[in-house]
Coordinates of C-alpha atoms and ligand atoms in Angstrom, one line a residue:
X1 CA 2.9 -23.4 -21.8
X2 CA 2.4 -19.6 -21.2
X3 CA 2.8 -17.4 -18.2
X4 CA -0.6 -15.6 -17.8
X5 CA -2.3 -13.6 -15.1
X6 CA -5.2 -15.6 -13.9
X7 CA -7.6 -12.7 -14.3
X8 CA -6.8 -12.6 -18.0
X9 CA -7.7 -16.3 -18.3
X10 CA -11.1 -16.1 -16.6
X11 CA -13.1 -14.5 -19.6
X12 CA -11.6 -17.2 -22.0
X13 CA -13.8 -19.9 -20.4
X14 CA -17.4 -20.6 -19.4
X15 CA -16.5 -23.0 -16.6
X16 CA -13.6 -23.2 -14.2
X17 CA -12.8 -26.3 -12.1
X18 CA -10.6 -25.3 -9.1
X19 CA -8.6 -27.6 -6.9
X20 CA -9.1 -26.5 -3.2
X21 CA -5.9 -27.0 -1.2
X22 CA -3.0 -25.0 -2.7
X23 CA -5.4 -23.1 -5.0
X24 CA -8.1 -21.4 -2.8
X25 CA -6.4 -22.0 0.5
X26 CA -3.3 -23.3 2.2
X27 CA -2.2 -24.3 5.8
X28 CA -2.2 -20.5 6.4
X29 CA -5.7 -19.9 5.4
X30 CA -7.3 -18.3 2.3
X31 CA -5.0 -17.5 -0.6
X32 CA -4.8 -13.7 -0.8
X33 CA -7.6 -12.4 -3.0
X34 CA -9.1 -15.8 -3.7
X35 CA -12.6 -14.9 -2.5
X36 CA -12.6 -11.7 -4.7
X37 CA -11.5 -13.9 -7.7
X38 CA -14.4 -16.3 -7.1
X39 CA -16.8 -13.4 -7.0
X40 CA -15.4 -11.9 -10.1
X41 CA -15.9 -15.4 -11.8
X42 CA -19.5 -15.4 -10.8
X43 CA -20.0 -11.7 -11.8
X44 CA -18.7 -12.6 -15.3
X45 CA -21.3 -15.2 -15.6
X46 CA -18.8 -18.1 -15.5
X47 CA -19.7 -21.2 -13.6
X48 CA -17.2 -23.0 -11.2
X49 CA -16.8 -26.2 -9.4
X50 CA -14.3 -27.2 -6.7
X51 CA -12.8 -30.6 -7.3
X52 CA -10.8 -31.8 -4.3
X53 CA -9.1 -35.0 -3.5
X54 CA -10.5 -35.0 0.1
X55 CA -12.4 -37.8 1.6
X56 CA -12.4 -36.6 5.1
X57 CA -15.6 -34.4 5.1
X58 CA -18.9 -33.9 3.5
X59 CA -19.4 -31.0 1.0
X60 CA -21.5 -29.2 3.7
X61 CA -18.6 -29.4 6.2
X62 CA -16.2 -28.3 3.4
X63 CA -18.2 -25.2 2.7
X64 CA -18.3 -24.4 6.4
X65 CA -14.5 -24.7 6.6
X66 CA -14.1 -22.4 3.7
X67 CA -16.4 -19.9 5.2
X68 CA -14.4 -19.9 8.4
X69 CA -11.3 -18.7 6.4
X70 CA -13.2 -16.0 4.5
X71 CA -14.4 -17.9 1.3
X72 CA -18.1 -17.3 1.1
X73 CA -18.7 -17.9 -2.6
X74 CA -18.8 -21.7 -2.5
X75 CA -21.9 -23.7 -2.0
X76 CA -22.2 -27.6 -1.3
X77 CA -23.5 -28.2 -4.9
X78 CA -20.2 -26.6 -6.2
X79 CA -18.1 -29.1 -4.5
X80 CA -17.1 -32.6 -5.9
X81 CA -14.8 -34.6 -3.7
X82 CA -13.0 -38.0 -4.2
X83 CA -15.0 -39.0 -1.1
X84 CA -18.3 -38.5 -3.0
X85 CA -17.0 -40.8 -5.7
X86 CA -16.0 -43.4 -3.2
X87 CA -19.4 -43.1 -1.4
X88 CA -21.2 -43.5 -4.7
X89 CA -19.3 -46.7 -5.4
X90 CA -19.9 -48.1 -1.9
X91 CA -23.6 -47.2 -2.1
X92 CA -24.2 -48.8 -5.5
X93 CA -21.8 -51.7 -5.8
X94 CA -23.0 -54.8 -3.9
X95 CA -20.1 -55.7 -1.6
X96 CA -20.5 -58.4 0.8
X97 CA -19.5 -58.1 4.4
X98 CA -18.4 -55.2 6.4
X99 CA -15.9 -52.5 5.3
X100 CA -12.7 -51.6 7.2
X101 CA -11.7 -48.1 7.0
X102 CA -8.6 -46.2 7.7
X103 CA -9.4 -42.7 8.6
X104 CA -11.3 -40.6 11.2
X105 CA -14.8 -41.3 12.5
X106 CA -16.1 -38.2 11.0
X107 CA -14.9 -39.3 7.4
X108 CA -16.5 -42.7 7.9
X109 CA -19.9 -41.1 8.9
X110 CA -20.0 -39.3 5.6
X111 CA -18.9 -42.3 3.5
X112 CA -20.9 -45.1 5.0
X113 CA -24.7 -44.7 4.7
X114 CA -25.6 -47.3 7.3
X115 CA -24.1 -46.9 10.7
X116 CA -22.0 -49.9 11.7
X117 CA -21.3 -50.9 8.0
X118 CA -17.8 -49.4 8.4
X119 CA -15.4 -50.6 11.1
X120 CA -12.4 -48.5 12.0
X121 CA -9.0 -50.2 11.6
X122 CA -8.4 -49.5 15.3
X123 CA -11.4 -51.7 16.3
X124 CA -10.5 -54.6 14.0
X125 CA -8.8 -57.8 15.0
X126 CA -7.2 -59.8 12.3
X127 CA -8.9 -63.0 13.4
X128 CA -12.2 -61.4 12.3
X129 CA -11.0 -61.4 8.7
X130 CA -13.8 -63.6 7.5
X131 CA -16.5 -60.9 8.1
X132 CA -14.8 -58.3 6.0
X133 CA -15.8 -57.5 2.5
X134 CA -13.8 -54.3 1.6
X135 CA -11.1 -52.0 2.7
X136 CA -11.3 -48.3 2.4
X137 CA -8.4 -45.8 2.6
X138 CA -10.1 -42.5 3.7
X139 CA -7.6 -40.3 5.6
X140 CA -4.1 -40.2 7.1
X141 CA -5.6 -39.4 10.5
X142 CA -7.6 -41.4 13.0
X143 CA -5.4 -44.4 13.6
X144 CA -1.7 -45.4 14.1
X145 CA -0.1 -46.0 10.8
X146 CA 2.1 -48.8 11.9
X147 CA -0.5 -50.8 13.5
X148 CA -3.1 -50.0 10.8
X149 CA -0.8 -50.9 7.8
X150 CA 0.3 -54.2 9.4
X151 CA -3.4 -55.1 10.0
X152 CA -4.5 -54.2 6.5
X153 CA -1.5 -56.1 4.9
X154 CA -2.4 -59.2 7.0
X155 CA -6.1 -58.9 6.1
X156 CA -5.4 -58.7 2.4
X157 CA -2.9 -61.5 2.4
X158 CA -5.6 -63.8 3.9
X159 CA -8.5 -62.6 1.9
X160 CA -8.9 -60.9 -1.6
X161 CA -11.4 -58.2 -1.2
X162 CA -11.9 -54.9 -3.1
X163 CA -9.5 -52.1 -1.7
X164 CA -10.7 -48.5 -2.3
X165 CA -8.5 -45.4 -2.2
X166 CA -10.7 -42.4 -1.7
X167 CA -7.8 -40.0 -1.8
X168 CA -4.8 -40.6 -3.9
X169 CA -2.7 -37.6 -2.9
X170 CA 0.7 -38.6 -1.8
X171 CA 1.6 -35.5 0.3
X172 CA 0.1 -32.1 1.3
X173 CA 2.1 -29.0 2.3
X174 CA 2.0 -28.1 6.0
X175 CA 4.4 -25.2 6.0
X176 CA 6.5 -23.2 3.5
X177 CA 9.2 -25.9 3.3
X178 CA 7.5 -29.1 4.7
X179 CA 4.9 -31.6 3.7
X180 CA 3.0 -34.3 5.4
X181 CA 2.2 -37.8 4.1
X182 CA -1.3 -38.2 2.8
X183 CA -3.6 -41.2 2.4
X184 CA -2.3 -42.0 -1.1
X185 CA 1.1 -42.7 0.2
X186 CA -0.2 -45.2 2.9
X187 CA -2.2 -47.0 0.2
X188 CA 0.8 -47.1 -2.1
X189 CA 2.9 -48.7 0.5
X190 CA 0.3 -51.5 0.9
X191 CA -0.1 -51.8 -2.9
X192 CA 3.6 -52.2 -3.3
X193 CA 4.0 -54.8 -0.5
X194 CA 1.1 -56.9 -2.0
X195 CA 1.9 -56.2 -5.6
X196 CA -1.8 -55.1 -6.2
X197 CA -3.4 -51.9 -7.6
X198 CA -6.3 -50.7 -5.6
X199 CA -9.4 -48.9 -6.9
X200 CA -8.7 -45.1 -6.9
X201 CA -11.2 -42.3 -6.9
X202 CA -9.4 -39.0 -6.8
X203 CA -7.6 -36.9 -9.4
X204 CA -5.9 -37.7 -11.8
X205 CA -8.6 -40.5 -12.4
X206 CA -11.5 -39.2 -14.4
X207 CA -14.6 -40.0 -12.3
X208 CA -14.5 -36.6 -10.5
X209 CA -14.1 -34.6 -13.8
X210 CA -17.0 -36.7 -15.4
X211 CA -19.3 -36.1 -12.4
X212 CA -18.5 -32.3 -12.4
X213 CA -19.0 -32.1 -16.1
X214 CA -22.3 -34.2 -16.1
X215 CA -23.5 -31.9 -13.5
X216 CA -22.9 -28.8 -15.6
X217 CA -24.9 -30.2 -18.5
X218 CA -27.9 -30.1 -16.3
X219 CA -27.7 -26.3 -16.3
X220 CA -26.8 -25.7 -20.0
X221 CA -24.9 -26.9 -22.9
X222 CA -21.1 -26.9 -22.5
X223 CA -18.2 -28.6 -24.2
X224 CA -14.9 -29.5 -22.8
X225 CA -13.3 -26.5 -24.7
X226 CA -15.3 -24.3 -22.3
X227 CA -13.6 -25.7 -19.3
X228 CA -10.3 -24.7 -17.5
X229 CA -8.9 -26.9 -14.6
X230 CA -6.8 -24.9 -12.1
X231 CA -4.5 -26.8 -9.7
X232 CA -1.3 -26.7 -7.8
X233 CA -0.3 -30.3 -8.4
X234 CA 0.9 -31.6 -11.8
X235 CA 0.4 -35.4 -11.2
X236 CA -3.2 -35.0 -10.0
X237 CA -5.0 -31.8 -11.0
X238 CA -3.1 -31.1 -14.2
X239 CA -2.6 -34.6 -15.5
X240 CA -6.3 -35.4 -14.7
X241 CA -7.4 -32.2 -16.7
X242 CA -5.2 -33.3 -19.6
X243 CA -6.6 -36.8 -19.6
X244 CA -10.2 -35.5 -19.4
X245 CA -9.5 -33.2 -22.3
X246 CA -9.7 -29.7 -20.9
X247 CA -7.3 -26.8 -20.7
X248 CA -5.3 -26.6 -17.5
X249 CA -3.7 -23.8 -15.5
X250 CA -1.0 -24.6 -12.8
X251 CA -0.8 -22.1 -9.9
X252 CA 2.4 -21.7 -7.8
X253 CA 0.7 -21.3 -4.4
X254 CA 0.8 -25.0 -3.2
X255 CA 2.7 -28.1 -4.1
X256 CA 4.3 -26.3 -7.1
X257 CA 6.1 -23.1 -6.4
X258 CA 7.7 -20.3 -8.5
X259 CA 11.0 -21.8 -7.6
X260 CA 10.4 -25.4 -8.6
X261 CA 7.8 -25.0 -11.4
X262 CA 10.3 -25.5 -14.2
X263 CA 12.1 -28.5 -12.8
X264 CA 8.7 -30.0 -11.9
X265 CA 7.3 -29.7 -15.5
X266 CA 10.6 -30.9 -17.1
X267 CA 11.0 -33.9 -14.8
X268 CA 7.4 -35.1 -15.0
X269 CA 6.6 -34.2 -18.6
X270 CA 3.2 -32.9 -17.5
X271 CA 2.7 -29.7 -19.3
X272 CA -0.1 -27.3 -18.3
X273 CA -1.4 -24.9 -20.9
X274 CA -0.9 -22.0 -18.5
X275 CA 1.3 -21.2 -15.4
X276 CA -0.1 -18.5 -13.1
X277 CA 1.4 -17.1 -9.9
X278 CA -1.9 -17.4 -8.0
X279 CA -5.7 -17.1 -8.5
X280 CA -5.6 -14.1 -6.2
Ligands
MG301 MG1 -3.9 -29.1 -4.2

């Protein structure tokens, strides 16, 4: 584990995978200098992808929201989301019945190809459980947690159907000191109550890394040695990178800070190859 300036790391790799929240941006907007860094990565002939545990928007909508805060180097094909993995699963796996989703209408529009195949937890009555073939945890917004979690627990007690978690993040920072609870925590509560493990799609599970890497191979020949994963969260970005077999760099601009980085690494045992203050 080495402290290194991010700019010194860039030329050591042919491909960089960036996490989004806490790496490129925070609740305050763009990380200082992030857009110049992406530009410099491109100018050095290095490819990048953005791997995000976000199932609330399409890649096009994400690019737009990055542009709004001053990040104009990312195009939709650079983005890999946990929502894309969940969408692919729902598109290809033959599931019977309708899906219940916990999340916003917007997130559902992206995930479900056919209008009406997804029903919001708000519009679901427990008596209609026999029509339901799957449950999807998409977002922490768009429903009342207490009502939603009760409905889901009772549905899954009556009927065993696949449950999909499209974003495994437990928390996300909303200010310098405080965090908000993310979808993964809501799913974890239900998993704990029912003593079941659901199907997870975000980092640290490998489908997103595989997808991004396969996508790279279409534009040239790369090995995992050529790839650096950059993230702010040890148990998602960094653990996922380690499991996938690529080098990892932890930045201190999001979930992990310069103050808690040592305790975080010691207590989790998840050790990145590099620690950088920021990508900016
Ligand atoms: Mg992050």
